[in-house]
Amino acid sequence: VPPTISQHEMDHLLMADSGVVETLLQRIEKADDGVDSLNVAASLGVDHQVIVGAVKSLQALGDIISADLRSSKHWELTVEGSEIAEQGSHEARVFSSIPLEGLAQSELMKLSFGKIGFSKAMSNKWIRVDKTQEGGPRIFRAVENIEDQVREKLLQVQKGNFSQLDEKEKNELKKRKLLSEVTVKSYWITKGSSFSTTITKQETELTPEMIATGSWKEKKFKPYNFEAMGVAPDCGHLHPLMKVRTQFRQIFLEMGFTEMPTNNFIESSFWNFDSLFQPQQHPARDQHDTFFLSDPALAHEFPQDYLERVKKVHSEGGFGSQGYKYDWKIEEAQKNILRTHTTAVSARMLYKLAQQKFTPVKYFSIDRVFRNETLDATHLAEFHQIEGVVADYGLTLGDLMGILHQFFTKLGITKLRFKPAYNPYTEPSMEVFSYHEGLKKWVEVGNSGVFRPEMLLPMGLPEDVSVIAWGLSLERPTMIKYGINNIRELVGHKVNLQMVYDGPICRLDS
Amino acid sequence: MPTVGIKRDLLFKALGRTYTDEEFDELCFEFGLELDEITSEKEIVSREQGDTKASDASDVILYKIDVPANRYDLLCLEGLVRGLQVFKNKLEAPRYRRISPVNGDPQKLIITKETAAVRPFAVAAVLRNITFTQERYDSFIELQEKLHQNICRKRSLVAIGTHDLDTISGPFTYTAKPPGDISFKPLNQTKEYTATELMSLYKTDSHLRHYLHIIEDKPVYPIIYDSNGIVLSMPPIINGDHSKITLQTKNVFIECTATDLTKAKIVLDMMVTMFSEYCSQPFTKEKLSGEFINRKVGINESTEKIAQLLTRMCLLSRATGVGDEIEVEIPPTRSDVIHACDIMEDAAIAYGFNNITRTTPRAYTVANQFPLNKLTELLRQDLAAAGFTEALNFALCSEEDIADKLGKKISETRAAHISNPKTAEFQVARTTLLPGLLKTIAANRKMPLPLKLFEVSDVVLKDETKDVGARNSRRFCAVYYNKSPGFEVIHGLLDRTMQLLEVKSARGEGYHIQAADDSTFFPGRCAEIIVRGKTVGRLGVLHPDVINRFELTMPCSAMEIDIEPFL
């Protein structure tokens, strides 16, 4: 059986038996079509393992030799067989222990080989028994000389000359438990592409000294194990959600959108709801859906003219609208909340825009929003909203769908369709669906719409300016991108840092 | 978004044809609905209460359909079928009209001034000659319930009462009385109770207890009587048993009491238009131009075609022949139509959103980054390159996280407080990024040491100079967690950060650190970071008590700075 031999053992063998290695190389050089490791061992009179060790160490040096593992049937002497090879067969020993005057059968049987040797010698007709003798039967030689074929055959086997024996003979010896058949693995060794009869010690690594002296040119280098993993670099990592955020920012910037300042988590109900024409009894303004603040509880500063116009459009209508016809209260508008959408910032930006001479704008933001909602595997009390807004003269629903198509194409999503939906501050409102190839169905990927005139006109924007907008969450595409099912593994302190360490770069369109 | 459960076969019967689930889903999508789930009562009961309870439940197929929150007219089978049939050109948009009773005067509901103290508005109508079947009756009750849950805001804005008109006689009086003075036999009870008794009786009622708070604390409770003093209802809690409607009821008296008159009218309109051919209000007419619709939607259709599109949405329309003028009748079912843009949307839906040609806005704009975000993006890249890993923590946390656990008093924190947190995790907006990072380490203690984390994100601080009384502050925080405190590691990160921000190590115009006292840090192991003469943050080795309170076991050093001064 070929050994699995450790590097250490191999080095040891190589050192101890460099003579063997050299002899082996010389043998290979002389042989036309290669040598068998077993034969080499037999002819050198060394253990086969020594040759195997030499083969292994030569292999480690590169392409000096090529060694193919093969297995062959092989006959070996048993312990009894070895004894016979040394001392003769039992029957031969019986023959030679009988003197000319014969030997009492009882004496013969006392010998260790007596019993078996007697019957074999009898059947070979080498001896005869005279039962008429005094003192019991007596054994005499029947021939003058014998030829101990069993021993001869075993000696042949011992020398490795199995072919001298035919199958019948081998099987007979096997039956007598003098031979046993074993499978032996050996190497068929031939010259490698860089065969040489002299070997040099292999170097593990290139050193500055070798480079300086040029000695590397003469050295042989130990080959690398390219199956092993490398050493992980000592580095920091960006958070996957932030990597995706960077890509979305990039997409908006590529499309000419300017980033809105969304660094104000606390917002008044006025900017978060009222300015968006969201009525004061709307369920989103419930304690169940929105985080209200106890400190600072109220906002205290509003653009007064604008506030009056907002109040009027809610309670009485105007700007072509019937309004909601209810008693609009400043107290409700003053209530501070954690913003429920970044659209509160869009409202501030559009109001600011309306105070200047109008020029078309494209705005975007990606930032946190807060909902006092029931939490589950995909919903948290805070998440990131991605929002895009375009304001220009005469924008159409076709423009909104066109720009959404461009935006989603950059995310690698090209199959879009739009479903009518309801949203208090956009009309029309459209849910954006994309065809998910994996799930084989249409899934919602965002929301969009045209801001209502009741929102825009009180701000002071020109009547023929339309504002189109869309939004989506950052978490959902990130969870899909990185195959995360539980949002808590992605966002918050329960994050799995290993996931952060192992995260790939983010290319949304591939 | 409200969900309506409708028996599929009944729906198909009303629609006059059957659909495959896919076909029906497609129809819903076009019309702006969503076929949310295909199920059965049996499935629902089995899911909620187990298989044994479900064995008796019906296995009739139910469609659960999501209806947009503003379309109260689609909340029942009748309205939904009407909307879809008109949309598919199978039915003409219905017209509603009011008729007077054949003999006698219209019914009257007299509202007394006492109601002003509790629930000041009431409207009422009568549905005559109705024939209820079990299905229609169920749908009638279901619609009431849907309206109560949605537009009525769980009965707080509007409460609906329906009565068998033939068991009572008008005129009716809507008044308010002290609870002790009210006594009647409520729906499905066998004896009379005072209002006070009723309020305690219903404390344990799984359904009604949710509405008690609406009037509980008021000095007087709303109550409706008929001319013989029979109690119709004590809105918004319960009706009287006397006038309850049954399958045999022919004439239905509907009253809506409210704190919001507009909503009360909408609700009453829904009830009557869905279940009768009579209506108390005539439809209104609006005029708009075909060009307006073409321009807003981005299509180019003839005035006649647009009128047809609108008619398919139950907005009966015609081209008047004066230019591109279109006259649109708005039925009382369509309370959501308050502006021309609502009509425009219906034209776009009927045209089919997905049939509109997609175009690109032509405006030329130059993109700009928000400077603070630009700085943040650039800084984060280099902090990761410096060997620190980015964490992302919640902006909301408990008071304990930002105060007690850091060895501070909550009053020192300038924290903004939330008035209605569902759990302690959402009591305040964070005033520092440190607790989040320490909690991240605690949740990742199995990871190999050292842990080197950072976060660049916003905290919130009260600030009187802002309109809302608070502002965000962009912070950079980093922690180093290992078997030794590694102050030099965090200090090195500060030096590197200053290098990235082009601030030299120097007093005066550069940056330096100087010893400071801070209860979050181990005494003698904390320093202030001073940049151009101003303190921007602190660094140091955390106090062992802080480490313990965050359930950590190793020494830890940390730094946190405000990055806005570097803009």
Tab-separated table of C-alpha atoms in Angstrom, chain A residues 3-258:
chain	number	residue	atom	x	y	z
A	3	PRO	CA	2.239	5.537	1.966
A	4	THR	CA	0.781	8.887	2.717
A	5	ILE	CA	3.890	10.516	3.837
A	6	SER	CA	4.274	13.809	5.571
A	7	GLN	CA	6.517	16.587	4.370
A	8	HIS	CA	8.665	16.077	7.390
A	9	GLU	CA	9.074	12.378	6.785
A	10	MET	CA	9.795	13.044	3.173
A	11	ASP	CA	12.523	15.516	3.974
A	12	HIS	CA	13.904	13.019	6.355
A	13	LEU	CA	13.882	10.292	3.741
A	14	LEU	CA	15.431	12.587	1.244
A	15	MET	CA	18.238	13.454	3.590
A	16	ALA	CA	18.763	9.939	4.807
A	17	ASP	CA	18.600	8.379	1.411
A	18	SER	CA	19.856	10.924	-1.030
A	19	GLY	CA	21.856	7.992	-2.332
A	20	VAL	CA	18.619	6.185	-3.107
A	21	VAL	CA	17.236	9.247	-4.900
A	22	GLU	CA	20.335	9.496	-7.042
A	23	THR	CA	20.340	5.783	-7.817
A	24	LEU	CA	16.672	5.977	-8.693
A	25	LEU	CA	17.319	8.866	-11.062
A	26	GLN	CA	20.137	6.939	-12.702
A	27	ARG	CA	17.893	3.924	-13.181
A	28	ILE	CA	15.234	6.106	-14.742
A	29	GLU	CA	17.789	7.699	-17.036
A	30	LYS	CA	18.889	4.290	-18.298
A	31	ALA	CA	15.445	2.845	-18.684
A	32	ASP	CA	13.828	3.440	-22.031
A	33	ASP	CA	10.217	3.494	-20.977
A	34	GLY	CA	10.414	3.816	-17.219
A	35	VAL	CA	10.889	1.689	-14.146
A	36	ASP	CA	8.597	0.123	-11.578
A	37	SER	CA	9.202	1.234	-8.001
A	38	LEU	CA	8.767	-2.324	-6.735
A	39	ASN	CA	11.406	-3.646	-9.084
A	40	VAL	CA	13.776	-0.892	-8.131
A	41	ALA	CA	13.253	-1.713	-4.465
A	42	ALA	CA	13.806	-5.399	-5.104
A	43	SER	CA	16.935	-4.864	-7.134
A	44	LEU	CA	18.392	-2.368	-4.661
A	45	GLY	CA	17.429	-4.605	-1.809
A	46	VAL	CA	15.655	-1.823	0.071
A	47	ASP	CA	12.162	-1.544	1.435
A	48	HIS	CA	9.609	-0.391	-1.127
A	49	GLN	CA	8.661	2.495	1.179
A	50	VAL	CA	12.104	3.972	0.724
A	51	ILE	CA	11.609	4.156	-3.032
A	52	VAL	CA	8.119	5.595	-2.553
A	53	GLY	CA	9.623	8.293	-0.324
A	54	ALA	CA	12.180	9.102	-2.977
A	55	VAL	CA	9.439	9.346	-5.618
A	56	LYS	CA	7.415	11.725	-3.419
A	57	SER	CA	10.310	13.992	-2.716
A	58	LEU	CA	11.218	14.123	-6.397
A	59	GLN	CA	7.624	14.962	-7.277
A	60	ALA	CA	7.673	17.851	-4.823
A	61	LEU	CA	10.564	19.371	-6.762
A	62	GLY	CA	8.538	19.866	-9.904
A	63	ASP	CA	8.574	18.020	-13.162
A	64	ILE	CA	11.740	16.011	-12.701
A	65	ILE	CA	9.961	12.715	-12.870
A	66	SER	CA	6.487	11.619	-13.696
A	67	ALA	CA	5.097	8.816	-11.555
A	68	ASP	CA	1.857	6.974	-12.267
A	69	LEU	CA	0.332	5.020	-9.491
A	70	ARG	CA	-0.619	1.494	-10.474
A	71	SER	CA	-1.555	-1.615	-8.688
A	72	SER	CA	-0.502	-5.182	-9.377
A	73	LYS	CA	-1.228	-8.631	-7.972
A	74	HIS	CA	1.723	-9.959	-6.104
A	75	TRP	CA	2.532	-13.218	-4.386
A	76	GLU	CA	4.170	-13.320	-1.006
A	77	LEU	CA	5.405	-16.124	1.178
A	78	THR	CA	3.504	-16.802	4.340
A	79	VAL	CA	5.431	-17.328	7.571
A	80	GLU	CA	5.359	-21.065	6.935
A	81	GLY	CA	6.366	-20.453	3.329
A	82	SER	CA	9.363	-18.423	4.440
A	83	GLU	CA	10.415	-21.190	6.806
A	84	ILE	CA	10.252	-23.669	3.950
A	85	ALA	CA	12.210	-21.387	1.647
A	86	GLU	CA	14.896	-21.297	4.264
A	87	GLN	CA	14.956	-24.853	5.571
A	88	GLY	CA	13.308	-26.927	2.899
A	89	SER	CA	9.862	-28.407	2.627
A	90	HIS	CA	8.574	-30.606	5.400
A	91	GLU	CA	8.774	-33.656	3.149
A	92	ALA	CA	12.365	-32.853	2.156
A	93	ARG	CA	13.314	-32.427	5.766
A	94	VAL	CA	11.667	-35.736	6.550
A	95	PHE	CA	13.702	-37.357	3.747
A	96	SER	CA	16.974	-35.873	4.904
A	97	SER	CA	16.419	-36.759	8.543
A	98	ILE	CA	16.152	-40.457	7.681
A	99	PRO	CA	19.566	-42.216	7.869
A	100	LEU	CA	20.419	-45.187	5.687
A	101	GLU	CA	19.486	-47.608	8.487
A	102	GLY	CA	16.062	-46.028	8.700
A	103	LEU	CA	14.216	-44.391	11.542
A	104	ALA	CA	11.469	-45.597	13.809
A	105	GLN	CA	8.178	-44.039	12.741
A	106	SER	CA	7.514	-43.041	16.335
A	107	GLU	CA	10.821	-41.134	16.385
A	108	LEU	CA	9.974	-39.361	13.135
A	109	MET	CA	6.600	-38.224	14.424
A	110	LYS	CA	8.318	-36.473	17.294
A	111	LEU	CA	9.904	-34.029	14.871
A	112	SER	CA	8.002	-30.767	14.266
A	113	PHE	CA	7.681	-31.373	10.547
A	114	GLY	CA	7.267	-35.123	10.969
A	115	LYS	CA	3.568	-35.574	10.531
A	116	ILE	CA	2.963	-33.363	7.470
A	117	GLY	CA	6.333	-34.240	5.905
A	118	PHE	CA	5.687	-37.961	6.294
A	119	SER	CA	2.453	-38.048	4.282
A	120	LYS	CA	3.858	-35.737	1.562
A	121	ALA	CA	7.111	-37.786	1.319
A	122	MET	CA	4.996	-40.919	1.128
A	123	SER	CA	2.851	-39.602	-1.684
A	124	ASN	CA	6.049	-38.465	-3.463
A	125	LYS	CA	7.274	-42.060	-3.006
A	126	TRP	CA	10.506	-40.765	-1.416
A	127	ILE	CA	10.165	-43.044	1.598
A	128	ARG	CA	8.705	-46.385	2.481
A	129	VAL	CA	7.414	-47.920	5.712
A	130	ASP	CA	8.504	-51.340	6.885
A	131	LYS	CA	5.919	-52.506	9.395
A	132	THR	CA	7.673	-55.851	10.000
A	133	GLN	CA	10.587	-54.359	11.955
A	134	GLU	CA	11.029	-55.035	15.579
A	135	GLY	CA	10.021	-52.196	17.837
A	136	GLY	CA	7.357	-50.906	15.530
A	137	PRO	CA	7.185	-49.585	11.976
A	138	ARG	CA	10.367	-48.173	10.593
A	139	ILE	CA	10.910	-45.615	7.798
A	140	PHE	CA	13.494	-46.027	5.034
A	141	ARG	CA	14.530	-43.846	2.109
A	142	ALA	CA	12.936	-45.127	-1.086
A	143	VAL	CA	15.096	-43.105	-3.481
A	144	GLU	CA	18.641	-41.949	-3.361
A	145	ASN	CA	18.138	-38.288	-4.171
A	146	ILE	CA	15.224	-35.938	-4.115
A	147	GLU	CA	14.507	-32.592	-5.712
A	148	ASP	CA	12.742	-30.209	-3.258
A	149	GLN	CA	10.503	-28.470	-5.823
A	150	VAL	CA	8.335	-26.760	-3.248
A	151	ARG	CA	11.315	-25.001	-1.796
A	152	GLU	CA	12.611	-24.101	-5.239
A	153	LYS	CA	9.280	-22.590	-6.190
A	154	LEU	CA	9.030	-20.601	-2.965
A	155	LEU	CA	12.555	-19.299	-3.448
A	156	GLN	CA	11.547	-18.083	-6.915
A	157	VAL	CA	8.573	-16.256	-5.452
A	158	GLN	CA	10.745	-14.780	-2.761
A	159	LYS	CA	13.010	-13.358	-5.458
A	160	GLY	CA	9.996	-11.839	-7.164
A	161	ASN	CA	10.063	-14.168	-10.144
A	162	PHE	CA	6.382	-14.981	-10.034
A	163	SER	CA	6.247	-15.722	-13.722
A	164	GLN	CA	8.396	-18.851	-13.215
A	165	LEU	CA	5.391	-20.532	-11.673
A	166	ASP	CA	2.195	-21.348	-13.463
A	167	GLU	CA	-1.202	-20.546	-11.965
A	168	LYS	CA	-1.839	-24.154	-10.940
A	169	GLU	CA	1.385	-24.314	-8.970
A	170	LYS	CA	0.717	-21.002	-7.276
A	171	ASN	CA	-2.793	-22.052	-6.323
A	172	GLU	CA	-1.516	-25.318	-4.916
A	173	LEU	CA	1.008	-23.499	-2.765
A	174	LYS	CA	-1.717	-21.078	-1.757
A	175	LYS	CA	-3.856	-24.043	-0.718
A	176	ARG	CA	-0.964	-25.244	1.436
A	177	LYS	CA	-0.925	-21.756	2.998
A	178	LEU	CA	2.636	-21.211	1.896
A	179	LEU	CA	1.809	-18.390	-0.503
A	180	SER	CA	-0.668	-15.562	-0.282
A	181	GLU	CA	-1.781	-13.170	-2.950
A	182	VAL	CA	-1.653	-9.444	-2.137
A	183	THR	CA	-2.414	-6.329	-4.175
A	184	VAL	CA	0.556	-4.053	-4.320
A	185	LYS	CA	0.532	-0.482	-5.424
A	186	SER	CA	3.626	0.840	-7.021
A	187	TYR	CA	4.752	3.687	-9.174
A	188	TRP	CA	5.625	3.501	-12.818
A	189	ILE	CA	8.292	6.132	-13.018
A	190	THR	CA	9.348	7.924	-16.187
A	191	LYS	CA	11.351	11.031	-16.976
A	192	GLY	CA	9.609	14.347	-16.378
A	193	SER	CA	9.857	17.400	-18.621
A	194	SER	CA	12.702	18.799	-16.511
A	195	PHE	CA	14.421	15.497	-15.840
A	196	SER	CA	17.873	15.657	-14.409
A	197	THR	CA	19.989	13.168	-12.499
A	198	THR	CA	21.193	15.815	-10.096
A	199	ILE	CA	18.861	17.640	-7.693
A	200	THR	CA	19.221	20.844	-5.743
A	201	LYS	CA	17.510	21.782	-2.481
A	202	GLN	CA	14.231	23.696	-3.131
A	203	GLU	CA	13.685	27.181	-1.730
A	204	THR	CA	10.380	28.119	-0.149
A	205	GLU	CA	10.357	31.869	-0.886
A	206	LEU	CA	12.126	34.476	-2.882
A	207	THR	CA	14.295	36.611	-0.576
A	208	PRO	CA	15.702	40.126	-0.911
A	209	GLU	CA	19.136	38.541	-0.872
A	210	MET	CA	18.330	36.327	-3.864
A	211	ILE	CA	17.107	39.374	-5.751
A	212	ALA	CA	20.235	41.316	-4.811
A	213	THR	CA	22.654	38.560	-5.758
A	214	GLY	CA	20.657	37.112	-8.633
A	215	SER	CA	20.934	33.705	-6.985
A	216	TRP	CA	17.237	33.102	-7.702
A	217	LYS	CA	18.252	32.213	-11.238
A	218	GLU	CA	20.014	29.067	-9.966
A	219	LYS	CA	17.446	28.081	-7.353
A	220	LYS	CA	14.540	25.747	-7.540
A	221	PHE	CA	11.445	26.906	-5.693
A	222	LYS	CA	9.042	24.750	-3.855
A	223	PRO	CA	5.738	24.888	-5.715
A	224	TYR	CA	2.793	26.660	-4.054
A	225	ASN	CA	-0.393	24.915	-3.073
A	226	PHE	CA	-2.929	26.859	-5.084
A	227	GLU	CA	-5.787	24.888	-3.546
A	228	ALA	CA	-5.411	26.614	-0.181
A	229	MET	CA	-7.235	29.878	0.737
A	230	GLY	CA	-5.222	33.042	1.160
A	231	VAL	CA	-4.927	35.063	4.343
A	232	ALA	CA	-7.903	37.462	4.837
A	233	PRO	CA	-6.755	41.083	4.522
A	234	ASP	CA	-6.847	43.182	7.664
A	235	CYS	CA	-9.421	45.781	6.655
A	236	GLY	CA	-12.627	47.561	7.508
A	237	HIS	CA	-15.919	47.228	5.675
A	238	LEU	CA	-18.777	49.450	4.665
A	239	HIS	CA	-22.289	48.481	5.694
A	240	PRO	CA	-24.299	46.800	2.885
A	241	LEU	CA	-27.258	49.166	3.237
A	242	MET	CA	-24.910	52.126	2.939
A	243	LYS	CA	-23.264	50.562	-0.105
A	244	VAL	CA	-26.661	50.338	-1.747
A	245	ARG	CA	-27.405	53.916	-0.664
A	246	THR	CA	-24.197	55.052	-2.368
A	247	GLN	CA	-25.364	53.400	-5.597
A	248	PHE	CA	-28.772	55.041	-5.476
A	249	ARG	CA	-27.123	58.419	-4.848
A	250	GLN	CA	-24.894	57.754	-7.815
A	251	ILE	CA	-27.888	56.948	-10.022
A	252	PHE	CA	-29.678	60.160	-9.079
A	253	LEU	CA	-26.513	62.195	-9.629
A	254	GLU	CA	-26.044	60.560	-13.039
A	255	MET	CA	-29.590	61.630	-13.865
A	256	GLY	CA	-28.930	65.253	-12.872
A	257	PHE	CA	-30.812	65.248	-9.550
A	258	THR	CA	-29.718	67.525	-6.723
